[in-house]
Coordinates of C-alpha atoms in Angstrom, one line a residue:
Chain A
M1 CA 92.2 75.6 96.2
F2 CA 94.3 76.0 99.5
T3 CA 92.0 77.5 101.0
E4 CA 93.4 77.2 104.3
L5 CA 97.0 78.5 102.8
N6 CA 94.6 81.4 101.8
S7 CA 92.8 82.2 105.1
I8 CA 96.4 82.0 106.9
L9 CA 98.0 84.4 104.3
N10 CA 94.6 86.2 104.8
A11 CA 94.0 86.2 101.1
T12 CA 91.3 85.7 99.0
P13 CA 90.7 86.1 94.9
D14 CA 88.8 89.4 96.3
S15 CA 91.4 90.8 98.3
F16 CA 94.7 90.3 98.7
T17 CA 97.5 92.7 100.0
Q18 CA 99.4 94.8 97.0
G19 CA 102.8 95.4 96.9
E20 CA 103.8 91.9 98.4
F21 CA 107.2 90.0 97.1
I22 CA 106.3 86.6 98.1
L23 CA 109.2 83.9 97.7
V24 CA 108.6 80.4 97.4
S25 CA 111.5 77.9 98.2
D26 CA 111.9 74.6 98.5
R27 CA 115.4 72.3 99.6
Q28 CA 114.8 69.0 98.4
S29 CA 111.4 68.8 98.3
D30 CA 109.4 70.2 95.0
A31 CA 107.3 73.5 95.8
S32 CA 106.4 74.1 92.5
F33 CA 102.4 73.1 93.6
L34 CA 102.3 76.7 95.3
I35 CA 103.7 78.5 91.8
H36 CA 100.2 76.5 90.5
H37 CA 98.3 77.7 93.4
F38 CA 99.7 81.0 93.1
L39 CA 99.0 81.4 89.2
S40 CA 95.4 80.1 89.0
F41 CA 94.9 82.3 92.5
Y42 CA 95.6 85.7 91.1
L43 CA 94.1 84.8 87.2
R44 CA 91.1 83.9 89.6
A45 CA 91.4 87.3 90.9
R46 CA 91.2 89.2 87.1
C47 CA 94.5 90.1 87.8
K48 CA 97.4 90.9 84.5
V49 CA 99.6 88.3 84.4
C50 CA 103.0 87.4 83.5
F51 CA 104.3 84.2 83.7
L52 CA 108.0 83.2 83.0
G53 CA 107.6 79.7 82.6
L54 CA 111.8 78.7 82.9
V55 CA 111.0 75.0 83.4
Q56 CA 108.3 73.9 82.1
S57 CA 106.2 74.0 78.9
F58 CA 103.1 75.6 78.5
S59 CA 100.8 72.7 77.6
H60 CA 102.3 71.6 81.5
Y61 CA 101.1 74.6 83.0
S62 CA 97.6 74.7 81.3
A63 CA 96.8 70.9 82.2
I64 CA 97.9 71.2 85.6
S65 CA 95.3 74.6 85.5
Q66 CA 93.0 72.6 84.1
R67 CA 92.5 70.7 87.1
L68 CA 92.4 73.5 89.2
G69 CA 89.4 75.1 87.0
V70 CA 91.1 77.7 85.3
S71 CA 92.2 77.9 81.3
L72 CA 95.3 79.6 80.8
T73 CA 94.7 79.5 76.7
Q74 CA 91.4 81.0 77.4
A75 CA 93.9 84.1 79.5
R76 CA 96.5 84.5 76.9
E77 CA 93.7 84.7 74.5
K78 CA 91.9 87.6 75.9
G79 CA 95.5 89.3 77.0
Q80 CA 95.2 88.5 80.6
L81 CA 98.1 86.5 80.6
I82 CA 101.7 87.0 78.8
F83 CA 103.4 83.9 78.7
L84 CA 107.5 83.5 78.5
E85 CA 108.2 79.9 77.7
G86 CA 111.5 79.7 78.3
L87 CA 112.3 76.3 76.6
K88 CA 110.5 77.0 73.4
E89 CA 112.1 80.9 73.2
S90 CA 115.7 79.4 74.1
L91 CA 116.0 77.0 71.4
S92 CA 115.4 79.9 68.8
I93 CA 118.1 81.5 70.1
L94 CA 120.8 78.4 70.2
I95 CA 119.3 77.1 66.6
P96 CA 118.8 81.0 65.2
Q97 CA 116.9 80.6 61.9
E98 CA 116.4 83.9 59.6
T99 CA 112.8 83.6 59.6
T100 CA 112.7 83.3 63.8
T101 CA 111.8 86.7 66.0
G102 CA 111.6 85.9 69.0
S103 CA 111.9 88.7 72.2
Q104 CA 114.7 89.1 73.2
A105 CA 113.9 88.2 76.5
M106 CA 116.1 85.3 77.1
D107 CA 119.2 87.1 75.2
F108 CA 121.1 86.1 78.2
L109 CA 121.6 83.0 77.0
R110 CA 123.9 83.8 74.2
D111 CA 125.8 85.8 77.3
P112 CA 125.3 84.8 80.4
T113 CA 127.8 87.6 81.4
V114 CA 125.8 90.3 80.1
G115 CA 123.5 90.1 82.7
L116 CA 119.4 90.3 82.9
Q117 CA 118.5 93.2 81.9
R118 CA 116.8 92.1 78.7
L119 CA 114.6 89.9 80.7
Y120 CA 113.4 92.8 83.0
E121 CA 112.5 94.8 79.6
F122 CA 110.5 92.1 78.9
V123 CA 108.6 91.7 82.1
R124 CA 108.1 95.6 82.5
S125 CA 106.5 95.9 78.4
S126 CA 104.1 93.0 80.1
V127 CA 103.2 94.4 83.1
S128 CA 103.1 98.3 82.5
S129 CA 99.5 99.2 81.1
D130 CA 99.1 99.4 77.4
G131 CA 97.1 102.4 77.6
G132 CA 95.7 103.0 74.1
G133 CA 92.4 102.9 75.0
E134 CA 91.0 100.8 72.8
E135 CA 87.5 99.6 72.4
G136 CA 86.6 96.2 74.0
V137 CA 90.2 95.5 76.1
E138 CA 89.2 94.4 79.5
E139 CA 90.7 96.4 82.7
W140 CA 92.8 94.0 84.6
G141 CA 93.5 94.2 87.7
P142 CA 96.7 95.1 89.7
P143 CA 100.3 93.2 87.8
V144 CA 101.7 89.8 89.3
L145 CA 105.1 88.1 88.1
L146 CA 105.0 84.4 88.7
V147 CA 109.1 83.3 88.2
D148 CA 109.4 79.5 87.7
D149 CA 112.0 79.0 88.4
V150 CA 115.1 81.8 89.5
S151 CA 117.4 79.4 90.4
V152 CA 117.5 77.8 86.5
L153 CA 119.5 80.7 85.9
L154 CA 122.1 80.0 87.9
S155 CA 122.8 76.5 86.0
L156 CA 122.5 78.7 82.6
G157 CA 125.3 80.6 83.3
V158 CA 123.9 83.9 85.3
S159 CA 126.0 84.6 87.9
A160 CA 124.1 84.7 91.2
G161 CA 124.0 88.7 91.5
A162 CA 123.1 89.3 88.1
A163 CA 119.9 87.1 89.3
L164 CA 119.8 89.4 92.4
D165 CA 119.5 92.8 90.2
F166 CA 116.7 91.7 88.0
S167 CA 114.9 90.6 91.3
H168 CA 115.1 93.9 92.6
Y169 CA 114.3 95.7 89.7
C170 CA 111.1 93.7 89.1
R171 CA 110.2 94.4 92.9
A172 CA 110.8 98.1 92.1
T173 CA 108.7 97.9 89.1
V174 CA 105.9 95.7 89.6
C175 CA 105.3 95.6 93.5
S176 CA 106.7 99.7 94.7
Q177 CA 105.7 101.4 91.3
L178 CA 103.0 99.3 90.2
Q179 CA 101.6 97.8 93.3
G180 CA 101.4 94.5 92.1
N181 CA 102.2 91.1 93.5
I182 CA 105.5 89.1 92.5
V183 CA 105.8 85.4 93.4
M184 CA 109.2 83.5 93.0
L185 CA 109.9 80.0 93.2
V186 CA 114.1 79.6 94.2
R187 CA 115.4 76.0 94.5
C188 CA 118.3 74.8 96.7
H189 CA 119.8 71.7 96.5
G190 CA 121.6 69.7 99.3
E191 CA 122.3 70.7 103.3
E192 CA 122.1 74.4 104.5
A193 CA 125.7 74.8 104.7
E194 CA 127.6 77.6 106.2
D195 CA 128.3 78.9 103.0
D196 CA 130.5 82.2 104.2
G197 CA 129.0 84.0 101.2
S198 CA 131.8 83.3 99.1
D199 CA 130.3 80.2 97.2
E200 CA 127.6 82.4 95.0
G201 CA 125.7 79.5 94.3
S202 CA 121.4 78.6 95.2
E203 CA 121.8 79.2 98.9
W204 CA 123.0 83.1 98.8
L205 CA 120.9 83.5 96.1
L206 CA 117.8 82.2 98.6
K207 CA 119.4 84.8 101.4
G208 CA 119.4 87.4 98.9
L209 CA 116.1 87.4 98.1
T210 CA 115.3 86.4 101.4
H211 CA 116.5 90.2 102.3
Q212 CA 114.1 91.4 99.7
C213 CA 111.1 89.8 100.0
S214 CA 108.4 90.4 102.1
L215 CA 106.8 86.9 102.7
T216 CA 108.7 83.4 102.5
L217 CA 107.0 80.0 102.0
H218 CA 109.3 77.3 102.0
V219 CA 108.9 73.8 101.6
Q220 CA 110.9 71.3 102.9
G221 CA 110.5 67.3 104.1
L222 CA 109.4 66.8 107.3
P223 CA 112.2 66.7 109.7
T224 CA 110.8 63.3 111.0
G225 CA 111.4 61.5 107.9
Y226 CA 109.5 60.2 105.3
C227 CA 105.9 59.6 105.9
R228 CA 103.2 58.0 103.6
D229 CA 100.6 60.0 103.9
I230 CA 102.6 63.1 104.7
H231 CA 104.5 64.3 101.9
G232 CA 106.3 67.3 104.1
Q233 CA 105.6 70.6 105.5
V234 CA 105.6 74.8 104.4
C235 CA 107.0 76.7 106.7
V236 CA 105.5 80.4 106.3
Y237 CA 108.0 83.2 107.7
V238 CA 106.7 87.0 107.3
D239 CA 109.3 89.8 106.9
A240 CA 111.6 86.9 108.3
N241 CA 111.1 88.0 111.9
F242 CA 108.7 85.4 112.7
L243 CA 107.3 81.9 111.6
I244 CA 103.5 82.2 112.1
Q245 CA 102.4 79.0 111.1
T246 CA 103.6 75.6 109.9
E247 CA 101.9 73.6 107.4
H248 CA 101.7 69.6 107.0
I249 CA 101.2 68.9 103.5
R250 CA 99.6 66.2 101.7
D251 CA 99.6 65.8 98.3
T252 CA 98.1 68.8 95.8
D253 CA 94.8 68.2 97.3
L254 CA 94.6 68.4 100.8
L255 CA 96.2 70.7 103.5
I256 CA 96.8 69.4 107.4
I257 CA 96.9 72.5 109.2
Q258 CA 99.0 72.3 112.7
V259 CA 99.4 75.9 114.1
F260 CA 102.8 76.6 115.4
R261 CA 103.1 80.2 117.0
F262 CA 106.9 81.5 117.3
S263 CA 106.3 83.2 120.3
Chain B
M1 CA 125.2 101.0 125.4
L2 CA 122.2 101.2 122.6
S3 CA 120.6 104.5 123.9
E4 CA 123.9 106.0 123.8
L5 CA 124.4 105.6 120.6
L6 CA 120.6 106.4 119.7
Q7 CA 121.4 109.7 121.2
G8 CA 124.3 110.8 119.4
T9 CA 128.1 110.2 118.2
D10 CA 130.9 112.1 118.1
T11 CA 132.0 113.4 114.6
G12 CA 133.6 111.4 112.3
A13 CA 131.6 108.3 113.8
V14 CA 130.5 105.3 111.8
L15 CA 128.2 102.9 112.7
I16 CA 127.2 99.4 111.0
I17 CA 124.3 97.8 112.1
Q18 CA 124.7 94.0 110.5
D19 CA 122.1 91.9 110.1
S20 CA 121.5 88.5 108.9
C21 CA 118.4 86.5 107.0
S22 CA 117.1 85.5 110.2
Y23 CA 116.8 89.2 111.7
S24 CA 116.3 92.2 109.7
G25 CA 118.3 95.4 111.2
Q26 CA 115.8 97.5 108.8
H27 CA 113.7 98.5 112.3
L28 CA 116.9 99.3 113.8
L29 CA 118.1 101.7 111.5
K30 CA 115.1 103.8 110.8
S31 CA 115.2 103.5 115.0
F32 CA 118.6 105.9 114.2
I33 CA 117.0 108.0 111.3
S34 CA 114.1 108.4 113.5
A35 CA 116.3 109.5 116.4
A36 CA 118.5 111.6 114.3
L37 CA 115.5 113.9 113.2
N38 CA 114.0 114.1 117.0
K39 CA 117.1 115.7 117.4
E40 CA 116.7 118.3 114.6
E41 CA 119.5 117.3 112.7
P42 CA 119.5 117.1 108.5
V43 CA 119.9 113.1 107.4
H44 CA 120.7 112.3 104.0
V45 CA 119.4 108.9 103.3
L46 CA 120.8 106.5 100.3
G47 CA 118.4 104.0 99.9
F48 CA 119.4 101.0 97.4
D49 CA 117.0 98.5 99.4
V50 CA 113.9 100.0 100.0
S51 CA 111.9 102.9 98.3
E52 CA 111.4 105.9 99.6
E53 CA 107.8 105.5 101.1
E54 CA 108.6 102.8 102.4
L55 CA 111.6 103.9 104.7
K56 CA 109.1 107.2 105.5
D57 CA 106.5 104.6 106.6
G58 CA 105.6 104.9 110.1
L59 CA 108.4 107.7 110.8
T60 CA 106.5 110.1 113.0
A61 CA 109.2 112.8 113.4
S62 CA 109.1 115.5 111.2
T63 CA 110.9 114.3 107.9
Q64 CA 111.4 117.8 106.6
R65 CA 114.9 117.3 107.4
L66 CA 114.9 113.8 105.8
H67 CA 116.5 114.2 102.2
F68 CA 116.1 110.7 100.1
H69 CA 118.6 110.2 97.7
S70 CA 116.8 107.4 95.5
A71 CA 118.9 104.8 94.1
Y72 CA 116.4 102.4 94.5
T73 CA 114.1 102.5 91.3
D74 CA 117.3 101.8 88.9
P75 CA 120.4 101.4 90.7
L76 CA 122.3 100.2 87.4
G77 CA 120.9 102.7 85.4
W78 CA 119.1 99.9 83.2
T79 CA 116.2 102.6 82.6
N80 CA 118.0 105.6 82.8
R81 CA 116.1 107.4 85.0
S82 CA 117.8 106.9 88.3
A83 CA 118.8 109.7 90.7
F84 CA 121.5 108.1 92.0
T85 CA 123.3 104.8 90.5
V86 CA 126.2 102.4 92.6
H87 CA 128.6 103.2 90.8
Q88 CA 128.7 106.8 92.0
F89 CA 129.3 105.6 95.7
C90 CA 132.6 107.9 95.9
V91 CA 133.7 110.7 98.0
E92 CA 133.3 113.2 95.4
E93 CA 129.9 112.3 94.2
L94 CA 128.6 112.6 97.8
T95 CA 130.3 115.5 98.8
H96 CA 128.7 116.8 95.3
L97 CA 125.2 115.3 96.5
L98 CA 125.2 116.6 100.2
K99 CA 126.5 120.2 99.1
Q100 CA 123.6 120.6 97.1
T101 CA 121.0 121.0 99.9
S102 CA 122.8 123.1 102.5
H103 CA 122.6 123.0 106.5
P104 CA 123.6 125.0 109.3
K105 CA 124.0 121.8 111.2
P106 CA 126.3 119.1 110.4
V107 CA 124.8 115.9 108.4
T108 CA 124.1 112.3 109.6
L109 CA 124.5 110.2 105.8
V110 CA 122.1 107.3 106.5
I111 CA 123.5 104.2 103.9
D112 CA 120.7 101.9 103.6
S113 CA 122.3 99.7 102.5
L114 CA 126.1 98.7 102.1
S115 CA 125.5 95.4 101.0
W116 CA 124.2 96.8 97.4
I117 CA 127.4 98.3 97.1
L118 CA 129.5 95.9 97.8
R119 CA 127.8 93.4 95.4
H120 CA 129.1 96.2 92.8
M121 CA 132.3 97.8 93.5
S122 CA 135.0 96.2 94.9
P123 CA 135.6 96.0 99.0
P124 CA 138.8 98.0 98.9
A125 CA 137.1 101.0 97.0
V126 CA 134.1 100.8 99.8
C127 CA 136.7 101.1 102.7
K128 CA 138.2 103.5 101.1
S129 CA 135.3 105.9 100.8
L130 CA 133.8 105.1 104.2
Q131 CA 137.7 106.2 105.0
Q132 CA 137.2 109.6 103.4
L133 CA 133.9 110.3 104.8
K134 CA 135.2 109.6 107.8
K135 CA 138.3 111.4 107.9
G136 CA 136.5 114.1 105.9
G137 CA 134.6 117.6 107.0
A138 CA 131.5 116.3 104.5
V139 CA 129.5 114.5 107.1
R140 CA 129.2 114.4 110.9
A141 CA 128.7 110.7 111.1
V142 CA 127.8 107.7 108.8
I143 CA 125.3 104.7 109.8
G144 CA 125.3 102.2 107.9
L145 CA 123.4 98.7 107.3
L146 CA 125.2 95.7 106.5
H147 CA 123.7 92.0 105.3
A148 CA 126.4 90.0 106.8
D149 CA 125.0 86.2 105.4
M150 CA 125.8 88.3 101.5
H151 CA 129.4 89.0 101.8
Q152 CA 132.6 87.2 103.1
R153 CA 133.8 86.9 106.5
G154 CA 136.7 88.9 105.7
T155 CA 134.7 91.8 103.6
V156 CA 132.6 92.1 106.5
G157 CA 135.7 92.2 109.1
S158 CA 136.9 95.1 106.7
V159 CA 133.9 96.7 106.7
C160 CA 133.5 96.7 110.4
H161 CA 137.0 97.5 111.2
L162 CA 136.7 100.7 110.4
A163 CA 133.8 101.9 111.6
T164 CA 133.6 103.0 115.4
S165 CA 130.8 101.1 116.2
V166 CA 128.9 98.0 115.4
I167 CA 125.3 96.4 116.6
T168 CA 124.9 93.1 115.4
V169 CA 121.3 92.4 115.5
A170 CA 119.9 88.4 116.0
P171 CA 116.0 87.4 117.1
G172 CA 115.6 87.0 120.5
T173 CA 114.1 84.4 122.7
K174 CA 110.6 86.5 122.6
G175 CA 108.7 87.3 119.4
D176 CA 109.0 91.1 119.6
E177 CA 112.5 91.1 121.2
A178 CA 115.9 91.1 119.9
V179 CA 119.2 90.8 120.8
A180 CA 121.8 93.4 119.6
K181 CA 125.8 93.0 120.2
I182 CA 127.4 96.3 120.4
T183 CA 131.1 97.0 120.0
K184 CA 132.3 100.4 120.2
R185 CA 135.9 101.5 119.8
S186 CA 136.4 105.0 121.5
K187 CA 138.9 107.3 119.8
L188 CA 141.8 106.5 122.2
G189 CA 141.9 102.9 121.2
K190 CA 139.4 101.3 124.2
V191 CA 137.2 98.9 123.1
T192 CA 134.2 98.1 124.9
Q193 CA 131.5 95.2 124.2
D194 CA 128.0 94.9 125.2
E195 CA 125.1 93.0 125.0
E196 CA 121.2 93.9 125.1
I197 CA 118.0 93.0 124.4
F198 CA 115.6 95.1 122.7
S199 CA 112.2 96.2 121.5
I200 CA 111.5 98.6 118.7
K201 CA 107.8 100.2 119.2
G202 CA 105.5 101.3 116.5
D203 CA 106.6 105.1 116.4
F204 CA 110.5 103.4 116.0
S205 CA 111.9 104.3 119.6
V206 CA 113.6 101.5 121.1
T207 CA 113.2 100.4 124.3
V208 CA 116.5 98.2 125.9
V209 CA 115.0 95.4 127.9
S210 CA 117.9 94.0 129.6
K211 CA 121.2 93.8 129.9
T212 CA 123.0 90.5 129.8
S213 CA 127.0 91.4 130.7
H214 CA 129.1 89.0 131.7
A215 CA 129.8 90.7 135.4
G216 CA 126.3 90.8 136.7
R217 CA 125.3 87.3 136.7
R218 CA 121.7 86.6 138.2
Q219 CA 122.2 85.1 141.7
T220 CA 121.8 81.4 141.8
E221 CA 119.1 80.0 144.3
P222 CA 120.3 79.5 147.2
E223 CA 120.8 76.4 148.5
E224 CA 118.6 74.0 150.1
Q225 CA 119.6 72.9 153.2
Q226 CA 121.7 70.0 153.6
M227 CA 119.7 67.5 154.7
D228 CA 121.2 65.5 157.4
P229 CA 121.3 61.9 156.7
T230 CA 122.0 60.3 160.4
A231 CA 119.1 62.0 162.4
N232 CA 116.7 59.7 162.9
L233 CA 118.2 56.3 162.4
T234 CA 116.9 53.4 164.5
F235 CA 120.4 52.4 165.0
N236 CA 123.5 54.5 165.9
I237 CA 125.9 55.4 162.6
R238 CA 128.1 58.5 164.8
L239 CA 131.7 58.2 165.6
S240 CA 132.5 58.9 168.9
D241 CA 136.1 60.9 169.1
T242 CA 138.0 57.8 170.4
E243 CA 136.4 55.5 167.4
R244 CA 137.2 57.8 164.6
E245 CA 141.1 58.2 165.8
A246 CA 141.3 54.1 165.6
K247 CA 139.7 54.8 162.2
E248 CA 141.9 56.9 160.9
K249 CA 145.2 55.1 162.2
L250 CA 144.0 51.9 160.5
A251 CA 146.2 51.2 158.0
L252 CA 144.3 49.5 155.0
P253 CA 145.4 46.1 153.4
F254 CA 146.1 46.6 149.7
V255 CA 147.1 50.5 149.9
F256 CA 150.3 50.9 148.8
S257 CA 151.4 53.5 151.5
K258 CA 155.4 54.7 152.3
E259 CA 156.1 52.7 154.4
K260 CA 155.2 49.5 152.6
K261 CA 156.9 51.3 149.7
T262 CA 160.4 51.6 151.4
A263 CA 159.9 48.3 152.9
L264 CA 159.8 46.5 149.5
L265 CA 162.7 48.3 148.2
Q266 CA 165.3 47.9 151.0
S267 CA 166.1 44.5 150.8
G268 CA 165.5 42.8 153.9
P269 CA 168.2 40.6 156.1
G270 CA 168.3 37.5 153.7
S271 CA 166.3 38.0 150.5
G272 CA 167.9 37.7 147.4
R273 CA 168.6 40.5 145.3
I274 CA 168.1 41.0 141.7
L275 CA 170.8 42.1 139.6
Y276 CA 169.9 43.7 136.0
E277 CA 171.6 44.0 133.3
P278 CA 169.7 45.4 129.9
D279 CA 169.9 42.8 127.5
A280 CA 169.3 43.7 123.4
N281 CA 166.4 41.0 123.1
D282 CA 164.7 42.7 126.1
D283 CA 164.4 45.9 123.8
Y284 CA 161.7 44.8 121.1
D285 CA 160.2 47.5 119.5
Q286 CA 157.2 46.2 118.0
E287 CA 156.8 49.1 115.4
D288 CA 160.0 48.1 114.4
P289 CA 160.9 44.5 114.7
D290 CA 164.0 44.5 112.5
D291 CA 165.5 47.7 113.7
D292 CA 166.4 48.7 110.9
L293 CA 163.7 52.0 110.4
D294 CA 165.5 55.2 110.4
V295 CA 162.9 57.2 113.1

């Protein structure tokens, strides 16, 4: 799927740049289709994937991945995919029962001011190889962290600074230490306002993440307005310095490419 | 001016590179590190934003004198493996850190980036530490990278105020060029500003492409020769001297010239005079018809 996007990013499931932090952002649009794309891409590339699904249930992603030709249930059983189902875990924290012993990843719901250290520790334990040398355990490729999405943490009471610290630590562990990749989705609402750095909302978080990442895919509607066939455009920024391509997206199956070189 | 700053700074200099999301100042920071290393000066780097490999990647100068204090892997002490945490940013700790490696030459301290520190420590504390570093003898110069769009304008202003030079980088019109706005404060208090277009090559050497200063404006193209519209006509529209004189003497009928004004104001013989005395009814104020508002 999305062979054109793969060709622009020079990535195939067999060979892709390692140690990359890819930021997917959208404004008044829905970029989650890119998360599904990257999930199926990295599973096909036989990477060990840690997926923080904070906004949808496992069955939602599973159904879409089925259509893309990847089985999430199988991957989870084989140990290739570690899936944090944020919605289910949060229930066990908000309505605690004696029998529930969930992971402590979503502990920030109890006290959002504490920060996301527990969530980072969950990520770290998921991506680091267990070693052990058991018989029959398959060897997977470099680890990949997918987060859908970071901005929902802001609405759960976590400060934007804590979210940036979390992404920094993930980057240090996954990208620099383990040479894996990270794909994070951040969603912004409203117009691109002159925040002046005072309002620590999703725009400020987007700026902070842009400084940290190596590649940004920004999804937005067409500047000319609504069009029946074309839903929007994806702008690809490398190193935040120059735009290499703008693509027009038309539902999840087809891509119309418009090459736009910034020179 | 950018080349001067790269070449060397006097003692007690604080240089701040301000960048934004649209253009990263990381490469320019590396150019400064490279220039200092080329002059065989020891450079200590407090790395928050990038890892040691990423910083050293591409630096052709000998990295023997480059000491990297990694605050990248664990800046907040979450994994208890950190070499330097963000809360250790104070003069005592820094002096202690720098004293661990002795140098014959004065040290240049590079902070990458100040934004990380400003997010976790209060701006007054950071400014105080920077000022003490500036005045104290531990380092010769401090170079810091600041992401200006991540902080309030007041914070950015305070930090830049105690800097001796501030370089604000922005993307240029061409792909590999960028614009640098430089403000330099000399010890005597004189402030010079400059704007230059530069590009950074693969080995992190900086080429200043052009200067855009207010004094040297580009020469506008010489105006085209005025076409003479009265040439090559089949009829004559030129005026001879007598005709021009007559034209200028002519009084236009509806122009209120000085002579007409005086003639009207002074009543001629036999014409009526108008006597006017102000009447209360004439003084009608539309906004105050009953004349009872206390304005």
